[in-house]
XYZ file of C-alpha atoms in Angstrom:
533
model
C -10.586 14.348 -2.975
C -13.926 12.485 -3.242
C -14.298 10.195 -6.240
C -17.161 12.299 -7.590
C -14.977 15.413 -7.675
C -12.174 13.467 -9.367
C -14.605 12.305 -12.003
C -15.871 15.843 -12.608
C -12.298 17.126 -12.867
C -11.369 14.400 -15.342
C -14.549 15.035 -17.334
C -13.783 18.759 -17.537
C -10.220 18.053 -18.693
C -11.425 15.437 -21.202
C -13.907 17.728 -22.948
C -11.894 20.940 -22.561
C -9.079 19.523 -24.664
C -11.465 17.800 -27.113
C -10.170 14.359 -26.164
C -13.613 12.973 -26.956
C -13.010 13.814 -30.627
C -9.589 12.172 -30.523
C -10.941 9.027 -28.875
C -13.823 8.685 -31.369
C -11.547 9.266 -34.375
C -9.010 6.728 -33.104
C -11.678 4.098 -32.376
C -13.280 4.444 -35.797
C -9.880 4.488 -37.533
C -8.994 1.183 -35.829
C -12.271 -0.352 -37.016
C -11.860 0.814 -40.619
C -8.191 -0.252 -40.580
C -9.418 -3.725 -39.664
C -11.635 -3.688 -42.768
C -8.726 -2.549 -44.979
C -6.099 -4.925 -43.522
C -5.828 -7.041 -46.670
C -4.410 -7.036 -50.175
C -7.653 -6.108 -51.956
C -9.196 -2.923 -53.287
C -12.677 -4.450 -53.299
C -14.156 -2.390 -56.107
C -12.755 -1.706 -59.566
C -13.463 2.042 -59.309
C -10.686 2.306 -56.724
C -8.072 1.785 -59.442
C -9.621 4.584 -61.493
C -9.570 6.994 -58.541
C -5.927 6.152 -57.797
C -4.975 6.689 -61.452
C -6.733 10.045 -61.629
C -4.887 11.145 -58.491
C -1.595 10.087 -60.103
C -2.355 12.209 -63.189
C -3.119 15.215 -60.971
C 0.114 14.629 -59.053
C 1.919 15.066 -62.360
C -0.022 18.279 -63.092
C -2.256 16.662 -65.724
C -5.959 17.572 -65.777
C -7.644 15.149 -68.161
C -10.280 16.673 -70.435
C -10.681 13.735 -72.776
C -10.487 10.005 -72.163
C -9.128 8.219 -75.245
C -8.494 5.131 -73.107
C -12.225 4.468 -73.588
C -12.576 4.490 -77.370
C -16.293 3.774 -77.628
C -17.848 6.015 -75.019
C -19.958 9.167 -74.995
C -17.318 10.824 -72.758
C -14.234 9.989 -74.851
C -13.877 13.441 -76.420
C -15.369 15.575 -73.653
C -14.547 13.977 -70.330
C -15.584 15.494 -66.983
C -13.819 14.520 -63.785
C -16.940 14.763 -61.653
C -14.924 13.857 -58.534
C -12.060 16.276 -59.110
C -11.880 17.493 -55.512
C -11.866 13.905 -54.204
C -8.988 13.036 -56.519
C -7.084 16.099 -55.305
C -7.604 14.896 -51.722
C -6.115 11.519 -52.714
C -2.983 13.051 -54.264
C -0.882 13.209 -51.021
C -1.499 9.511 -50.443
C -0.124 8.563 -53.883
C 3.366 9.498 -52.678
C 3.335 6.329 -50.594
C 5.530 3.716 -52.297
C 2.516 1.720 -53.493
C -0.211 4.253 -54.436
C -2.951 1.628 -54.132
C -1.978 1.063 -50.505
C -1.938 4.846 -50.138
C -5.548 5.212 -51.258
C -6.560 2.397 -48.865
C -4.987 4.391 -46.019
C -6.837 7.490 -47.249
C -10.095 5.518 -47.205
C -9.549 4.594 -43.546
C -8.874 8.208 -42.547
C -11.772 9.583 -44.597
C -14.262 7.099 -43.090
C -13.076 7.930 -39.552
C -13.397 11.643 -40.379
C -16.961 11.056 -41.538
C -17.829 9.429 -38.208
C -16.159 12.293 -36.374
C -18.195 14.794 -38.403
C -21.378 12.993 -37.361
C -20.326 13.287 -33.711
C -19.658 17.010 -34.199
C -23.066 17.472 -35.890
C -24.844 15.585 -33.093
C -23.277 17.929 -30.540
C -24.134 21.038 -32.562
C -27.756 19.893 -32.823
C -27.798 19.003 -29.104
C -28.565 15.335 -29.719
C -28.713 13.196 -26.581
C -25.869 10.674 -26.240
C -23.922 11.819 -29.357
C -21.104 9.344 -28.687
C -23.547 6.404 -28.670
C -25.165 7.315 -31.979
C -21.721 7.863 -33.519
C -20.431 4.439 -32.493
C -23.648 2.835 -33.740
C -22.442 3.657 -37.270
C -20.369 0.485 -36.902
C -23.598 -1.533 -36.628
C -24.627 -0.533 -40.183
C -22.873 -3.274 -42.141
C -24.075 -2.247 -45.610
C -22.960 1.333 -45.016
C -19.538 0.265 -43.739
C -19.075 -1.980 -46.757
C -19.540 1.078 -48.964
C -17.286 3.234 -46.783
C -14.535 0.604 -47.004
C -14.401 0.955 -50.785
C -12.133 3.541 -52.418
C -14.967 5.921 -53.231
C -16.059 9.455 -52.449
C -18.818 8.282 -50.039
C -17.155 9.472 -46.816
C -16.389 12.951 -48.132
C -19.877 13.216 -49.585
C -21.301 12.733 -46.102
C -18.822 15.145 -44.535
C -20.103 17.827 -46.911
C -23.747 16.908 -46.316
C -23.276 17.153 -42.542
C -21.754 20.625 -42.871
C -24.502 21.705 -45.301
C -27.148 20.632 -42.772
C -25.297 22.576 -40.063
C -25.006 25.689 -42.232
C -28.710 25.554 -43.097
C -29.710 25.298 -39.436
C -27.472 28.110 -38.281
C -28.324 30.340 -41.285
C -24.712 30.620 -42.462
C -25.354 31.830 -46.001
C -21.854 32.059 -47.411
C -20.765 28.805 -45.789
C -23.777 27.174 -47.475
C -22.796 28.751 -50.786
C -19.168 27.580 -50.721
C -20.027 24.117 -49.409
C -22.489 23.726 -52.289
C -19.946 25.075 -54.770
C -17.235 22.599 -53.779
C -19.751 19.765 -53.429
C -20.217 19.996 -57.207
C -16.452 19.590 -57.656
C -16.409 16.706 -55.176
C -19.189 14.464 -56.353
C -21.285 13.853 -59.446
C -24.337 13.285 -57.257
C -24.321 16.943 -56.193
C -28.064 17.433 -56.965
C -28.634 15.565 -53.680
C -27.675 18.815 -51.923
C -30.498 20.556 -53.770
C -32.968 17.905 -52.584
C -31.721 18.365 -49.015
C -32.243 22.129 -49.313
C -35.781 21.696 -50.636
C -36.695 19.131 -47.961
C -35.194 21.407 -45.297
C -37.578 24.115 -46.519
C -40.478 21.621 -46.537
C -39.647 20.466 -42.995
C -39.680 24.121 -41.922
C -43.177 24.573 -43.388
C -44.461 21.464 -41.584
C -42.858 22.495 -38.299
C -44.168 26.052 -38.534
C -47.648 24.838 -39.415
C -47.732 22.730 -36.255
C -45.963 25.155 -33.922
C -47.070 28.543 -35.264
C -48.188 30.741 -32.373
C -47.786 34.193 -33.892
C -50.734 34.101 -36.292
C -53.723 36.358 -35.752
C -57.172 35.670 -37.083
C -58.575 38.822 -38.631
C -61.603 38.893 -40.903
C -61.171 35.182 -41.691
C -57.665 35.779 -43.008
C -54.314 34.746 -41.592
C -52.045 37.712 -40.969
C -48.377 36.819 -40.559
C -46.345 38.945 -38.148
C -43.096 40.643 -39.146
C -41.106 38.040 -37.221
C -42.690 35.227 -39.218
C -42.218 37.103 -42.486
C -38.516 37.629 -41.711
C -38.088 33.950 -40.914
C -39.770 32.993 -44.184
C -37.487 35.351 -46.139
C -34.396 34.028 -44.314
C -35.261 30.423 -45.212
C -35.805 31.379 -48.828
C -32.437 33.134 -48.893
C -30.711 30.035 -47.504
C -32.240 27.942 -50.290
C -31.145 30.539 -52.862
C -27.569 30.529 -51.517
C -27.487 26.719 -51.635
C -28.825 26.513 -55.195
C -26.613 29.438 -56.204
C -23.551 27.595 -54.919
C -24.487 24.490 -56.905
C -25.028 26.544 -60.065
C -21.720 28.375 -59.580
C -19.942 25.030 -59.069
C -21.263 23.847 -62.425
C -20.423 27.056 -64.336
C -17.114 28.033 -62.726
C -15.707 24.637 -63.472
C -12.719 23.572 -65.620
C -15.060 21.274 -67.564
C -17.828 23.765 -68.360
C -19.869 23.610 -70.604
C -19.246 19.957 -71.515
C -19.965 18.941 -67.924
C -23.663 19.715 -68.513
C -24.017 16.764 -70.870
C -22.001 14.561 -68.530
C -24.127 15.424 -65.473
C -27.255 14.722 -67.489
C -25.972 11.269 -68.444
C -24.363 10.440 -65.090
C -26.990 11.652 -62.642
C -30.261 11.567 -64.564
C -29.917 8.815 -67.193
C -27.702 6.472 -65.133
C -28.629 7.444 -61.578
C -32.362 8.065 -61.958
C -33.571 6.381 -65.161
C -31.123 3.440 -64.982
C -30.662 1.085 -67.982
C -30.272 -2.136 -65.990
C -33.373 -3.496 -67.738
C -31.709 -3.046 -71.165
C -28.202 -4.407 -70.517
C -25.996 -5.482 -67.642
C -24.874 -2.568 -65.437
C -22.931 -2.327 -62.183
C -24.429 -4.332 -59.303
C -25.014 -1.145 -57.296
C -27.614 0.080 -59.795
C -29.997 -2.883 -59.440
C -33.159 -2.880 -57.350
C -33.595 -4.108 -53.795
C -36.837 -5.456 -52.393
C -38.443 -3.350 -49.644
C -37.682 -6.080 -47.090
C -34.001 -6.100 -48.078
C -33.878 -2.338 -47.563
C -35.505 -2.748 -44.146
C -33.099 -5.555 -43.190
C -30.068 -3.411 -44.103
C -30.748 -1.412 -40.941
C -33.390 -3.527 -39.230
C -32.528 -2.429 -35.675
C -32.763 1.265 -36.547
C -35.904 0.641 -38.583
C -37.547 -1.014 -35.551
C -36.368 1.758 -33.202
C -37.614 4.335 -35.707
C -41.071 2.766 -35.884
C -41.264 2.746 -32.082
C -40.189 6.396 -31.972
C -42.837 7.288 -34.582
C -45.544 5.597 -32.519
C -44.549 7.531 -29.391
C -44.205 10.842 -31.249
C -47.480 10.336 -33.129
C -49.339 10.950 -29.864
C -47.030 13.870 -29.056
C -46.653 15.419 -32.492
C -46.098 18.928 -31.147
C -42.916 17.630 -29.479
C -41.336 16.735 -32.821
C -38.336 18.937 -33.595
C -37.486 20.439 -36.961
C -34.480 18.137 -37.406
C -36.642 15.088 -36.720
C -38.975 16.187 -39.503
C -36.034 16.824 -41.835
C -34.300 13.490 -41.158
C -37.596 11.598 -41.370
C -38.458 13.066 -44.781
C -34.946 12.355 -46.107
C -35.056 8.796 -44.757
C -38.454 8.327 -46.424
C -37.110 9.633 -49.753
C -33.960 7.507 -49.760
C -35.832 4.399 -48.643
C -37.667 4.415 -51.976
C -34.569 5.424 -53.939
C -32.730 2.436 -52.428
C -35.518 0.157 -53.615
C -34.863 1.503 -57.104
C -31.038 1.294 -56.900
C -29.176 -0.369 -54.040
C -26.314 2.136 -54.129
C -28.529 4.688 -52.353
C -28.239 2.579 -49.208
C -25.198 4.727 -48.395
C -27.615 7.646 -47.926
C -30.666 5.825 -46.582
C -28.826 4.278 -43.625
C -27.117 7.462 -42.342
C -30.366 9.406 -42.638
C -32.123 6.587 -40.755
C -29.465 6.896 -38.040
C -29.906 10.697 -37.923
C -33.679 10.286 -37.665
C -33.394 7.873 -34.752
C -30.894 10.092 -32.949
C -33.155 13.144 -33.316
C -36.450 11.345 -32.625
C -35.198 9.704 -29.446
C -33.696 13.001 -28.341
C -37.181 14.524 -28.684
C -38.636 11.663 -26.657
C -36.023 11.879 -23.904
C -35.887 15.687 -23.610
C -39.469 16.724 -24.369
C -41.551 13.772 -23.205
C -39.338 12.009 -20.681
C -39.110 8.396 -19.593
C -41.245 9.037 -16.512
C -44.242 9.979 -18.630
C -43.628 7.022 -20.972
C -43.371 4.574 -18.060
C -46.651 5.922 -16.627
C -48.284 5.400 -20.001
C -47.003 1.803 -20.177
C -48.367 1.096 -16.706
C -51.759 2.377 -17.826
C -51.968 -0.159 -20.648
C -54.284 -3.143 -20.332
C -52.676 -6.547 -19.914
C -52.854 -7.668 -23.566
C -51.239 -4.419 -24.718
C -48.379 -4.899 -22.253
C -47.886 -8.486 -23.397
C -47.787 -7.369 -27.030
C -45.229 -4.670 -26.193
C -42.984 -7.076 -24.271
C -43.195 -9.682 -27.052
C -42.073 -7.088 -29.612
C -39.158 -6.039 -27.405
C -38.196 -9.679 -26.885
C -38.227 -10.342 -30.622
C -36.051 -7.272 -31.160
C -33.557 -8.461 -28.546
C -33.487 -12.170 -29.421
C -33.624 -12.007 -33.228
C -32.305 -8.656 -34.399
C -29.381 -7.980 -32.056
C -27.469 -11.247 -32.707
C -27.958 -10.728 -36.436
C -26.553 -7.191 -36.138
C -23.518 -8.508 -34.252
C -23.010 -11.159 -36.941
C -23.200 -8.553 -39.722
C -20.582 -6.393 -37.985
C -18.159 -9.317 -37.860
C -18.878 -10.388 -41.452
C -18.391 -6.931 -43.012
C -15.342 -7.131 -45.237
C -13.970 -6.092 -48.600
C -14.560 -8.636 -51.423
C -11.480 -10.821 -51.859
C -12.003 -11.702 -55.501
C -9.309 -9.363 -56.834
C -5.824 -9.095 -55.342
C -4.285 -5.660 -55.906
C -1.743 -6.959 -58.418
C -4.051 -9.335 -60.310
C -3.890 -7.311 -63.550
C -0.322 -6.086 -63.193
C 1.539 -8.752 -65.200
C -0.883 -8.906 -68.122
C -1.152 -5.107 -68.321
C 2.633 -4.757 -68.248
C 2.965 -7.320 -71.057
C 0.650 -5.222 -73.228
C 2.611 -2.087 -72.361
C 5.935 -3.660 -73.296
C 4.904 -5.662 -76.366
C 2.355 -3.579 -78.274
C 2.382 -0.300 -80.164
C 1.439 2.832 -78.235
C -2.279 3.676 -78.483
C -3.093 0.314 -80.066
C -6.618 -0.745 -79.127
C -7.199 -3.698 -76.821
C -10.617 -5.312 -76.486
C -11.413 -5.667 -72.785
C -13.955 -8.460 -72.726
C -15.787 -6.899 -69.769
C -16.368 -3.183 -69.236
C -15.536 -3.473 -65.510
C -11.954 -4.594 -66.321
C -11.139 -1.128 -67.609
C -10.100 0.627 -64.324
C -7.433 -1.999 -63.558
C -6.057 -1.962 -67.102
C -6.108 1.847 -67.136
C -4.268 2.014 -63.809
C -1.451 -0.343 -64.778
C -1.240 0.515 -68.468
C -2.127 3.859 -70.077
C 0.040 2.888 -73.059
C -2.923 1.173 -74.741
C -6.499 2.166 -75.475
C -9.526 0.021 -74.589
C -13.212 -0.266 -75.471
C -15.294 0.950 -72.530
C -15.211 1.431 -68.762
C -16.601 3.245 -65.692
C -20.207 2.531 -66.672
C -21.498 0.398 -69.523
C -24.210 2.986 -70.182
C -21.632 5.330 -71.729
C -21.205 2.885 -74.622
C -24.967 2.739 -75.067
C -25.117 6.542 -75.254
C -22.264 6.462 -77.799
C -23.775 3.846 -80.157
C -26.455 1.337 -79.055
C -25.920 -0.891 -82.099
C -22.169 -1.049 -81.517
C -22.756 -1.890 -77.866
C -25.093 -4.735 -78.906
C -22.406 -6.178 -81.176
C -19.844 -5.918 -78.361
C -22.211 -7.774 -76.014
C -22.809 -10.516 -78.589
C -19.066 -11.018 -79.053
C -18.209 -10.935 -75.333
C -21.008 -13.316 -74.341
C -20.088 -15.755 -77.093
C -23.325 -15.367 -79.055
C -21.499 -14.114 -82.158
C -19.279 -17.049 -83.115
C -18.130 -16.616 -86.697
C -15.559 -14.299 -88.304
C -14.508 -12.782 -84.979
C -11.240 -11.364 -86.313
C -13.124 -9.535 -89.071
C -15.949 -8.342 -86.777
C -13.610 -7.021 -84.087
C -11.194 -5.373 -86.531
C -13.770 -3.706 -88.775
C -16.115 -2.538 -86.004
C -13.684 -1.729 -83.196
C -10.214 -1.412 -84.822
C -8.829 -3.639 -82.058
C -5.539 -5.489 -82.460
C -5.560 -7.389 -79.171
C -8.056 -9.089 -76.863
C -7.639 -9.597 -73.115
C -10.014 -11.937 -71.370
C -10.280 -13.566 -67.976
C -10.028 -17.344 -67.973
C -12.886 -17.953 -65.532
C -15.333 -15.360 -66.913
C -15.126 -15.618 -70.690
C -15.109 -19.329 -71.493
C -17.581 -19.083 -74.404
C -15.675 -16.227 -76.004
C -12.421 -18.129 -75.539
C -13.879 -21.211 -77.243
C -15.004 -19.066 -80.196
C -11.599 -17.381 -80.454
C -9.798 -20.733 -80.608
C -11.781 -21.579 -83.730
C -10.855 -18.363 -85.529
C -7.770 -18.634 -87.725
C -7.074 -14.900 -87.551
C -6.607 -14.740 -83.763
C -3.505 -16.079 -81.959
C -2.624 -16.559 -78.289
C 0.409 -14.413 -77.353
C 0.293 -14.303 -73.544
C -1.076 -16.394 -70.679
C -0.808 -16.201 -66.897
C -2.765 -17.476 -63.894
C -5.723 -15.196 -64.582
C -5.669 -13.900 -68.152
C -5.266 -14.746 -71.816
C -4.123 -12.170 -74.376
C -4.776 -12.760 -78.061
C -3.458 -10.877 -81.090
C -5.699 -10.294 -84.085
C -4.070 -10.581 -87.509
C -6.612 -9.715 -90.166
């Protein structure tokens, strides 16, 4: 049998049994396993997610959060990632649940990549396997995917929502939107995608409309166009209806309305980083830092835009959609760096679609003829740009891929001994001052015997009582030096203080001078003081 026939036979067998999906999933799983092959969680939220999954495993659905005593969500808590926590539950049966959620993170990230491959094939993108594997080249995205967060599942849902919108699957759109609300507190993103999908349709139709008749200086739309317009409106209604249903038919309704307002709008859009210290992910990035996060795709995208600018009628609907979404999330990432987890995938989708348009609708032959027609200085400029891309950008991309790793500042068991001491040596529900709000998830995971001050996001304490938050900041930073035992007891009812040796040196110095506070525990990382007032 000739080698060509053997290759065709193998290719038929390979794709018939979906071995391409298996190969891609396995390759991505190996890569993400490499990122997780350590003893670190990388982000404090991972402990919170693991703890919530453990509660659900025991049949407990939390509706208040007394473990955060001074928070706007203490009395009326909303688990805005309920579906994600349910998906983590099977992995908590592994002997060490924290290792279990790391394994889940590997599988979820590989599934996200596989979903992208599936979407590329459904949208008839050229070289779907190449664009899928290029996800690995997006270091900032992979850093986020390696954390125990809902990011991977968020993108799985978004990919299916895009598919359902394109193929006019109304009820699939409805149920995807419904469960997206239960999955992720950033569910309004789906609404933005639906609106921009509609906008991309208007732009595409404006450029490509051929069924319009000019009659008495008025545009008369044919029945086919009117039906298409109605169908697109219905898809948007089904999407928004699913989101609304997910909010209303929810175990946390109606208190979730206030939570979504605080979480998505006040924290995610307004952002109080200019008032007090918030999580690093909520701070701004410069435009150049956003560009550099995916510099190779940004450069390829600019080149694609230049080519398509002179062939604008060749631009597909999906290219318009992905371009508009990339444009939107570029500016959102400048405002808050956490949106990089959306900007980079949309940038990848835009490049995949734009270059598919160029390859299928314009063709390399026509492009090569155009290049040959350029004058000498234009050719030199083009070759210099390509050389810069190859010499400067590609090695930097390779370096970023190798350097992507989970932060190693916190071993999994760093808080275990100190939290266990509190559990075994203090009264149940006694309040412990956590000197930093980001310590809360670890303390909560290892010890739900005690209550603490604040966690998840420092903004929740601001919404609860701005003046109380200011006093807490002054104490924790060491600015308030006198009568600490009295201040902490009268304002916060705390009986114990836990602080990290390397982070809270000023506070520790102030505590040592207070005669009402006594050291009761010390280990490699932490000091625990008891307040007797």
